[in-house]
Coordinates of C-alpha atoms in Angstrom, one line a residue:
M1 CA 91.9 107.8 40.3
L2 CA 94.3 106.2 37.8
C3 CA 98.0 107.0 38.0
T4 CA 98.2 107.0 34.2
R5 CA 96.0 106.4 31.2
L6 CA 97.4 105.8 27.8
T7 CA 95.0 106.9 25.1
N8 CA 94.8 107.0 21.3
A9 CA 97.0 104.0 21.0
H10 CA 97.2 100.9 18.9
I11 CA 97.6 98.4 21.7
L12 CA 98.5 94.8 20.8
T13 CA 97.8 93.1 24.1
M14 CA 98.9 89.5 23.2
D15 CA 95.8 88.5 25.2
P16 CA 93.4 86.5 23.0
D17 CA 90.4 87.6 25.1
H18 CA 91.0 91.3 24.2
P19 CA 93.6 91.3 21.4
V20 CA 93.5 95.0 20.5
A21 CA 92.8 98.1 22.6
H22 CA 93.0 101.8 22.3
D23 CA 93.1 102.9 26.0
L24 CA 95.0 101.4 28.9
G25 CA 94.7 102.3 32.6
I26 CA 97.6 102.0 35.1
W27 CA 97.4 102.2 38.9
R28 CA 100.4 101.6 41.1
G29 CA 102.4 99.8 38.5
R30 CA 99.6 97.5 37.4
I31 CA 97.2 97.4 34.4
V32 CA 93.7 98.0 35.8
G33 CA 91.6 98.0 32.6
L34 CA 91.4 98.5 28.8
D35 CA 89.2 100.7 26.6
T36 CA 85.7 101.4 28.1
A37 CA 86.7 100.1 31.5
V38 CA 89.1 103.1 31.9
T39 CA 88.2 105.8 29.3
S40 CA 86.0 107.7 31.7
L41 CA 88.1 107.3 34.8
P42 CA 90.1 110.3 36.0
A43 CA 93.9 110.0 35.8
R44 CA 96.8 112.0 37.2
E45 CA 98.5 111.8 33.8
V46 CA 96.9 111.2 30.4
I47 CA 99.4 110.3 27.6
D48 CA 98.1 110.7 24.0
L49 CA 100.2 108.3 22.0
Q50 CA 98.9 109.6 18.7
G51 CA 98.3 106.2 17.2
A52 CA 101.6 104.6 18.2
T53 CA 101.7 100.8 18.6
V54 CA 102.0 99.4 22.2
L55 CA 103.1 95.9 23.0
P56 CA 104.0 94.1 26.3
G57 CA 107.6 94.9 27.2
F58 CA 110.0 92.4 25.5
I59 CA 111.4 89.7 27.8
D60 CA 115.0 88.7 27.1
S61 CA 115.0 85.3 28.5
H62 CA 118.8 84.6 28.2
A63 CA 121.3 87.5 28.6
H64 CA 124.6 88.2 30.3
L65 CA 124.3 91.7 31.7
S66 CA 127.5 91.7 33.7
W67 CA 129.5 90.5 30.7
A68 CA 127.7 92.9 28.4
G69 CA 128.4 95.9 30.7
F70 CA 132.1 95.0 31.1
K71 CA 132.5 94.4 27.4
A72 CA 131.2 97.9 26.6
S73 CA 134.0 99.5 28.5
T74 CA 136.8 97.0 27.4
P75 CA 139.2 97.7 24.5
S76 CA 137.9 95.7 21.6
V77 CA 139.6 94.3 18.5
A78 CA 136.4 94.1 16.6
P79 CA 136.1 94.4 13.6
C80 CA 139.8 94.0 13.0
E81 CA 140.5 91.4 10.3
R82 CA 144.3 91.4 10.2
V83 CA 146.7 90.1 12.9
E84 CA 148.7 93.3 12.9
D85 CA 145.6 95.4 13.6
I86 CA 144.6 93.3 16.5
L87 CA 148.1 93.4 17.9
A88 CA 148.1 97.2 17.6
V89 CA 144.9 97.4 19.8
V90 CA 146.6 95.1 22.4
A91 CA 149.8 97.1 22.4
E92 CA 147.8 100.4 23.0
A93 CA 145.8 98.8 25.8
A94 CA 148.9 97.3 27.5
S95 CA 150.7 100.7 27.4
R96 CA 148.0 102.4 29.4
P97 CA 148.8 103.3 33.0
S98 CA 147.5 100.8 35.5
A99 CA 147.8 99.4 39.0
P100 CA 150.7 97.0 39.5
G101 CA 149.9 93.5 38.4
A102 CA 146.7 94.6 36.6
W103 CA 145.7 92.4 33.7
V104 CA 145.0 93.6 30.2
D105 CA 141.5 92.7 29.1
I106 CA 140.6 92.7 25.4
A107 CA 137.2 92.1 23.9
G108 CA 135.8 91.4 20.5
Y109 CA 138.1 88.5 19.4
D110 CA 136.8 86.3 16.6
Q111 CA 139.3 84.1 14.7
R112 CA 137.0 83.5 11.7
A113 CA 138.0 86.6 9.8
L114 CA 141.7 85.8 10.4
G115 CA 141.5 82.2 9.3
R116 CA 143.5 81.1 12.4
H117 CA 143.9 81.9 16.1
L118 CA 146.4 84.3 17.5
T119 CA 149.2 82.8 19.6
A120 CA 150.7 83.6 23.0
A121 CA 154.0 84.5 21.3
E122 CA 152.3 87.1 19.2
L123 CA 150.6 88.7 22.2
D124 CA 154.0 88.5 24.1
R125 CA 155.5 90.9 21.6
V126 CA 153.0 93.7 22.4
S127 CA 152.0 93.1 26.0
H128 CA 154.9 94.9 27.8
G129 CA 155.3 92.1 30.2
R130 CA 151.7 92.4 31.4
K131 CA 149.2 89.5 31.6
V132 CA 146.8 89.6 28.7
L133 CA 143.4 87.8 28.3
M134 CA 141.6 88.3 25.0
M135 CA 138.0 87.0 25.3
H136 CA 136.4 85.2 22.3
D137 CA 133.1 86.7 21.4
S138 CA 131.4 83.4 22.0
G139 CA 132.3 83.4 25.7
H140 CA 133.6 79.9 25.2
A141 CA 137.3 80.6 24.5
C142 CA 140.1 83.1 25.0
V143 CA 143.7 83.7 24.0
V144 CA 146.3 84.5 26.6
N145 CA 150.0 85.4 26.6
S146 CA 152.9 83.6 28.2
A147 CA 152.6 85.6 31.4
V148 CA 149.2 83.9 31.9
L149 CA 150.3 80.5 30.7
D150 CA 153.1 80.5 33.2
L151 CA 150.6 80.7 36.0
L152 CA 148.4 77.8 34.8
P153 CA 148.9 74.2 36.0
A154 CA 150.8 72.2 33.4
D155 CA 147.9 69.9 32.7
I156 CA 145.7 72.7 31.4
P157 CA 145.3 72.1 27.7
H158 CA 145.9 74.9 25.2
Q159 CA 146.9 75.5 21.6
D160 CA 149.7 78.1 21.6
G161 CA 147.7 80.2 24.1
Y162 CA 144.2 79.5 22.8
L163 CA 142.1 78.0 25.6
V164 CA 138.6 76.7 25.3
E165 CA 135.8 75.9 27.8
G166 CA 137.2 74.6 31.1
A167 CA 140.7 75.7 30.2
M168 CA 139.4 79.2 29.7
G169 CA 137.7 79.0 33.1
A170 CA 141.0 78.1 34.7
A171 CA 142.6 81.2 33.3
R172 CA 139.8 83.4 34.5
R173 CA 140.0 81.9 38.0
L174 CA 143.5 83.2 38.3
R175 CA 142.2 86.6 38.9
L176 CA 140.6 88.1 41.9
P177 CA 136.7 88.4 41.7
C178 CA 135.2 91.7 40.5
S179 CA 133.8 93.8 43.3
Q180 CA 130.1 94.2 43.8
E181 CA 130.4 97.9 42.9
E182 CA 132.2 97.1 39.6
L183 CA 129.6 94.5 38.8
A184 CA 126.7 96.8 39.7
D185 CA 128.0 99.5 37.4
A186 CA 128.4 97.1 34.5
I187 CA 124.9 95.5 35.1
E188 CA 123.3 98.9 35.2
H189 CA 124.9 100.0 31.9
A190 CA 123.8 96.9 30.1
A191 CA 120.3 97.0 31.6
R192 CA 119.8 100.6 30.3
A193 CA 120.8 99.4 26.8
C194 CA 118.1 96.8 27.1
L195 CA 115.5 99.4 28.0
A196 CA 116.4 101.4 24.9
E197 CA 115.5 98.3 22.9
G198 CA 112.1 97.8 24.5
V199 CA 113.2 95.1 27.0
T200 CA 111.6 95.4 30.4
A201 CA 112.8 92.1 32.0
C202 CA 115.9 89.9 31.6
A203 CA 117.0 86.5 32.8
E204 CA 120.7 86.8 33.7
A205 CA 122.0 83.4 32.4
G206 CA 124.5 82.4 35.1
V207 CA 125.8 84.0 38.3
G208 CA 128.3 82.9 40.9
G209 CA 129.8 80.0 38.9
G210 CA 130.0 78.4 35.5
L211 CA 132.0 79.8 32.6
L212 CA 131.0 83.4 33.0
G213 CA 130.6 84.0 36.7
Y214 CA 132.4 87.1 38.0
S215 CA 132.3 86.6 41.8
P216 CA 131.0 84.0 44.3
V217 CA 128.9 86.8 45.7
E218 CA 127.7 88.1 42.4
A219 CA 124.0 88.1 43.3
G220 CA 124.8 90.7 45.9
A221 CA 125.6 93.2 43.1
Y222 CA 122.0 93.0 41.9
Q223 CA 120.8 93.5 45.4
L224 CA 123.1 96.5 45.7
L225 CA 121.5 98.0 42.6
R226 CA 118.1 97.4 44.1
D227 CA 119.0 98.9 47.4
Q228 CA 120.3 102.0 45.6
G229 CA 117.3 102.4 43.4
R230 CA 119.4 101.8 40.3
L231 CA 117.8 98.6 39.0
P232 CA 116.2 99.8 35.8
L233 CA 114.3 96.6 34.8
R234 CA 113.2 93.3 36.2
I235 CA 115.9 90.7 36.5
Q236 CA 115.8 87.0 37.2
L237 CA 119.1 85.3 38.2
M238 CA 120.1 81.9 37.0
A239 CA 122.5 80.3 39.5
G240 CA 125.5 78.4 38.0
G241 CA 125.1 74.7 38.3
D242 CA 128.4 74.4 40.0
T243 CA 127.2 76.5 42.9
L244 CA 125.2 73.5 44.2
R245 CA 126.8 71.7 47.1
P246 CA 126.0 68.3 48.8
V247 CA 123.6 68.8 51.7
A248 CA 122.5 66.7 54.6
A249 CA 118.9 67.4 54.1
H250 CA 116.1 65.3 55.6
R251 CA 115.8 62.0 53.8
S252 CA 112.1 62.7 52.9
D253 CA 113.2 65.9 51.1
G254 CA 115.1 63.9 48.5
I255 CA 117.6 66.7 47.9
P256 CA 121.1 65.5 47.2
R257 CA 122.6 68.9 46.3
A258 CA 121.4 72.4 46.9
L259 CA 122.3 76.1 47.0
D260 CA 123.0 77.3 50.6
L261 CA 119.9 77.4 52.8
G262 CA 118.0 75.4 50.1
L263 CA 117.2 78.5 48.1
R264 CA 115.9 77.6 44.6
T265 CA 113.8 78.9 41.7
G266 CA 111.1 81.4 42.8
F267 CA 112.9 83.1 45.7
G268 CA 112.6 86.9 45.5
D269 CA 110.1 89.4 44.2
D270 CA 108.8 91.1 41.1
W271 CA 112.0 93.1 40.6
L272 CA 114.7 90.6 41.5
S273 CA 114.3 86.9 41.9
L274 CA 116.1 83.5 41.6
G275 CA 115.2 81.7 38.3
A276 CA 116.5 78.5 36.8
L277 CA 119.6 76.6 37.6
K278 CA 122.0 77.1 34.7
I279 CA 123.9 73.9 33.6
F280 CA 126.5 73.9 30.7
T281 CA 126.7 70.7 28.8
D282 CA 128.7 71.8 25.7
G283 CA 130.4 74.8 24.1
G284 CA 129.4 77.0 21.1
M285 CA 129.3 77.0 17.4
M286 CA 131.4 80.1 16.9
A287 CA 134.2 78.5 18.9
R288 CA 133.5 75.1 17.2
T289 CA 133.0 73.5 20.6
A290 CA 129.3 72.7 20.4
A291 CA 128.9 69.0 20.8
L292 CA 127.6 67.4 17.6
T293 CA 126.8 63.8 16.7
A294 CA 128.8 64.2 13.4
P295 CA 131.9 66.3 12.7
Y296 CA 131.7 69.9 11.7
E297 CA 131.7 70.2 7.9
G298 CA 135.3 70.0 6.6
M299 CA 136.7 69.3 10.0
E300 CA 137.8 66.2 11.9
H301 CA 136.1 66.9 15.2
S302 CA 132.6 67.2 16.5
G303 CA 133.0 69.6 19.5
Q304 CA 133.1 68.6 23.1
L305 CA 131.0 68.2 26.3
Q306 CA 131.9 70.3 29.3
D307 CA 132.6 67.3 31.5
D308 CA 132.1 63.6 31.8
P309 CA 128.6 62.9 30.5
D310 CA 127.6 60.9 33.5
R311 CA 128.6 63.8 35.9
L312 CA 126.7 66.3 33.7
A313 CA 123.6 64.0 33.7
D314 CA 123.8 63.5 37.5
L315 CA 124.0 67.3 38.0
I316 CA 120.8 67.8 35.9
V317 CA 119.0 65.1 37.8
D318 CA 120.1 66.4 41.2
G319 CA 119.0 69.9 40.3
H320 CA 115.5 68.6 39.4
L321 CA 115.3 66.6 42.6
A322 CA 116.2 69.7 44.6
G323 CA 113.2 71.5 43.1
W324 CA 114.9 73.8 40.6
Q325 CA 113.7 74.8 37.2
L326 CA 116.6 73.8 34.9
A327 CA 118.1 75.9 32.1
V328 CA 120.4 73.4 30.3
H329 CA 122.8 74.9 27.9
A330 CA 122.9 72.6 24.9
I331 CA 123.8 74.0 21.5
G332 CA 124.8 70.8 19.6
D333 CA 122.5 67.8 19.0
R334 CA 124.8 65.5 21.0
A335 CA 124.5 67.8 24.0
A336 CA 120.7 68.0 23.5
D337 CA 120.6 64.2 23.6
L338 CA 122.4 64.2 26.9
A339 CA 120.1 66.9 28.3
L340 CA 116.9 65.2 27.1
D341 CA 118.1 61.8 28.5
A342 CA 118.9 63.3 31.9
L343 CA 115.6 65.3 32.1
E344 CA 113.6 62.2 31.2
R345 CA 115.4 60.2 34.0
A346 CA 114.8 63.1 36.4
Q347 CA 111.0 63.1 35.7
V348 CA 110.8 59.4 36.2
L349 CA 112.5 59.7 39.6
R350 CA 110.4 62.6 40.7
P351 CA 107.6 63.7 38.4
R352 CA 107.1 67.4 38.3
P353 CA 104.7 68.2 35.4
D354 CA 105.1 72.0 35.7
A355 CA 108.9 72.1 36.1
R356 CA 109.1 74.1 32.9
H357 CA 112.7 73.0 32.2
R358 CA 114.4 74.8 29.4
I359 CA 117.1 74.0 26.9
E360 CA 119.1 77.1 26.3
H361 CA 120.1 77.7 22.6
A362 CA 118.9 74.4 21.1
G363 CA 121.2 75.4 18.3
L364 CA 121.1 72.2 16.3
I365 CA 118.1 69.9 16.9
R366 CA 117.6 66.9 14.7
P367 CA 114.0 66.0 13.5
D368 CA 113.9 63.0 15.8
Q369 CA 114.6 65.2 18.9
L370 CA 111.6 67.4 18.4
P371 CA 109.0 64.9 19.8
R372 CA 111.2 64.4 22.8
F373 CA 111.1 68.2 23.6
A374 CA 107.3 68.1 23.4
R375 CA 106.9 64.9 25.4
L376 CA 109.1 66.3 28.3
G377 CA 107.4 69.8 28.2
V378 CA 110.8 71.4 27.6
S379 CA 110.9 75.0 26.2
A380 CA 113.5 75.9 23.5
V381 CA 115.1 79.2 24.4
I382 CA 116.7 80.3 21.1
Q383 CA 118.7 83.3 19.9
P384 CA 117.5 84.2 16.4
N385 CA 120.1 87.0 16.0
F386 CA 122.8 84.3 16.0
L387 CA 121.7 83.3 12.5
R388 CA 120.9 86.8 11.4
Y389 CA 124.6 87.8 12.1
F390 CA 126.5 84.5 12.0
G391 CA 124.2 82.4 9.9
D392 CA 126.4 82.2 6.8
D393 CA 129.3 80.8 8.8
Y394 CA 127.1 78.5 10.9
A395 CA 125.4 77.1 7.7
A396 CA 128.8 76.4 6.2
V397 CA 130.1 74.4 9.2
M398 CA 126.9 72.5 9.6
G399 CA 126.6 71.6 5.9
K400 CA 123.5 71.3 3.6
E401 CA 121.7 68.6 5.5
R402 CA 122.0 70.1 9.0
A403 CA 121.8 73.8 8.3
P404 CA 117.9 73.8 8.2
W405 CA 117.9 72.3 11.7
M406 CA 119.6 75.4 13.4
Y407 CA 117.7 77.6 15.8
R408 CA 114.4 76.2 14.7
G409 CA 111.0 77.9 14.9
R410 CA 108.2 76.2 13.0
G411 CA 109.5 72.7 13.8
F412 CA 109.2 73.4 17.5
L413 CA 105.8 75.0 17.3
D414 CA 104.4 72.3 15.1
H415 CA 105.4 69.8 17.7
G416 CA 103.8 71.8 20.5
V417 CA 107.1 73.1 21.9
T418 CA 107.3 76.6 23.4
V419 CA 109.7 78.8 21.5
V420 CA 111.3 81.5 23.6
G421 CA 113.2 84.4 22.1
S422 CA 116.4 85.7 23.7
S423 CA 119.7 87.4 22.9
D424 CA 122.6 85.9 24.8
R425 CA 123.9 89.4 24.7
P426 CA 126.7 90.4 24.3
V427 CA 127.6 87.5 22.0
T428 CA 125.8 89.5 19.3
H429 CA 123.3 92.4 19.1
G430 CA 120.4 92.0 21.5
Q431 CA 117.6 93.9 19.7
P432 CA 114.4 91.9 19.9
L433 CA 112.9 93.6 16.8
R434 CA 115.8 92.4 14.7
A435 CA 115.5 88.9 16.1
I436 CA 111.8 89.0 15.4
Q437 CA 112.5 90.0 11.8
F438 CA 114.8 87.0 11.4
M439 CA 112.3 84.6 12.8
V440 CA 109.9 85.7 10.1
E441 CA 112.2 85.9 7.1
R442 CA 115.0 83.5 8.1
A443 CA 117.5 85.6 6.3
S444 CA 121.1 86.5 7.4
T445 CA 122.5 89.9 6.9
S446 CA 123.9 88.8 3.5
G447 CA 120.4 87.7 2.4
Q448 CA 121.1 84.0 2.6
L449 CA 118.0 82.0 3.6
I450 CA 118.7 79.6 6.4
G451 CA 116.1 77.0 7.1
P452 CA 113.2 79.0 5.4
D453 CA 110.8 76.2 6.4
E454 CA 111.3 77.2 10.0
A455 CA 109.9 80.7 9.5
L456 CA 107.2 81.9 11.9
T457 CA 104.4 84.5 11.5
V458 CA 105.0 87.9 13.0
D459 CA 102.4 87.1 15.7
E460 CA 104.3 83.9 16.6
A461 CA 107.6 85.7 16.7
L462 CA 106.2 88.5 18.9
R463 CA 104.8 85.8 21.2
A464 CA 108.3 84.4 21.6
Y465 CA 109.5 87.6 23.2
T466 CA 106.4 88.3 25.3
V467 CA 104.0 85.5 26.3
A468 CA 106.5 82.7 25.8
G469 CA 109.2 84.6 27.6
A470 CA 107.0 85.1 30.6
Y471 CA 106.1 81.4 30.6
A472 CA 109.7 80.3 30.5
C473 CA 110.6 82.6 33.4
R474 CA 107.5 81.6 35.4
W475 CA 106.2 85.2 35.1
D476 CA 103.1 84.3 33.1
D477 CA 100.7 85.4 36.0
S478 CA 102.2 88.9 35.9
A479 CA 103.8 89.6 32.6
G480 CA 103.8 88.7 28.9
S481 CA 100.5 90.3 27.9
L482 CA 98.7 93.6 28.6
T483 CA 96.0 92.1 30.7
P484 CA 94.3 93.7 33.7
G485 CA 96.1 92.7 36.9
K486 CA 99.4 92.3 35.2
R487 CA 102.5 94.5 35.5
A488 CA 102.4 97.7 33.5
D489 CA 105.6 96.9 31.6
L490 CA 105.2 97.9 27.9
V491 CA 107.0 99.2 24.9
V492 CA 105.8 101.9 22.5
L493 CA 106.8 101.5 18.9
G494 CA 106.8 103.8 16.0
D495 CA 105.0 101.3 13.8
D496 CA 103.2 98.0 13.9
P497 CA 105.4 95.0 13.2
R498 CA 102.4 93.1 11.8
S499 CA 101.7 95.7 9.1
V500 CA 105.1 96.9 7.9
D501 CA 107.1 95.0 5.3
T502 CA 109.1 92.2 7.0
S503 CA 112.4 93.7 6.0
R504 CA 111.5 96.8 8.0
I505 CA 110.6 95.2 11.3
G506 CA 114.1 95.5 12.8
D507 CA 114.2 99.2 12.0
I508 CA 111.0 100.1 13.8
E509 CA 111.7 102.9 16.3
V510 CA 111.4 102.1 20.0
V511 CA 109.6 105.3 21.1
A512 CA 109.4 104.6 24.8
T513 CA 109.7 101.9 27.4
F514 CA 107.5 101.7 30.5
V515 CA 108.5 99.6 33.6
D516 CA 106.1 99.4 36.5
G517 CA 103.9 102.0 34.8
R518 CA 106.6 104.6 34.5
E519 CA 108.4 105.7 31.4
S520 CA 112.1 105.3 31.3
K521 CA 113.6 108.7 30.5
E522 CA 117.2 107.4 30.3
V523 CA 118.9 106.1 27.1
A524 CA 122.0 103.9 27.4
Q525 CA 125.2 105.7 26.6

């Protein structure tokens, strides 16, 4: 007997062998058959979907659930566009009762509307003597007040309290780590928001280290959720590259650096597993720290790498030698050059044809770099919503020649490169349907077309959030399509993205989300 049978549905399986179905049978969290294979079988529950569209659950292949959950409960200065309004938010947050020595956290900071960065002196006027850290929406910078600057070593660079990349990391490390209970609550909140958008699996893009780690034992918070039955979707964890340590492994293993006990990509199960090794090479476009080969338009600098390029390259190579799948953060084309060079060297030293290395963001990729992606078998894990919401600004700082190269779609596919959709939430909105809409129409919210020649078809965009996401996360044997034997993770939509006007795709209702064959009844608050 089936556990559940979905009937009277318009099922887009994303499986070329059986692309459309009307019935789907589920037993113990797995799909057992489609159409005539299940229509006559008895089921404990039969759900008539009345013609609704069903797709494989969306996979968000690059997200920050801890950060997203904390941000949701942190006082925010968005969408303030005047210095005095931002300072009023900080003043109110700093005046709230708190434990002695507690920091004041502020979210939603973005200098672009102000035309300049706030300063430590301005924060000092409203912080009531407390330590203030205002996080930039990019995750690559922050502004702190003098109470924080006084605690930092004198050699930490800053611009009147504005800190970027490693300097921001130094400020964050002044604080005690978050507890696993705090982390678990934040993760659960963000995961339920994902469910409401039709996302059934996420890759958490960096735990335990890097720019956005919250605790050296951060992975334990996910295990805590699992133990308590509070893990609402499937999660793959990327370990921060700086969590690798030199090891005295056997010479024949060829492993120079490793995570404790030699754990690597693939450890875990269907609900919680260890994914790629996350390595930062540069910053972000919003903070103007993405590493470019030519300066930002109208500026005198071209961003920055996170560390000495040789050290970054060696870390990439060592991660490959240790058996990891690599997720290399490279937004600018100069950073992409470094990543591609290192991955090529790694494959020469130890060929691994199915390593499935990924470049996260691939925000600005020159035409000459596209064949290198293909030759190395590297996936491009992009964030289409960046251009939907920030595209006007990004196009302005890239200039006319480079703007069409941002967050490519068609250029990658035409070269045989796997294009993977993701959100990088909470940097911007995470909704997959809105990202899919952008991938098809290539229009920002203002209507500006950005790289229209990079547009994909609706089917190709859907594939980026299903089949390609499963491939990039090494879940392709169990997820990404509604194929017998795979997980019964699916989303029910109020309309078919392939048949509505492109401008309406992002507004399609997510009617229900099923994980492991069970409908999620909870909606994020």
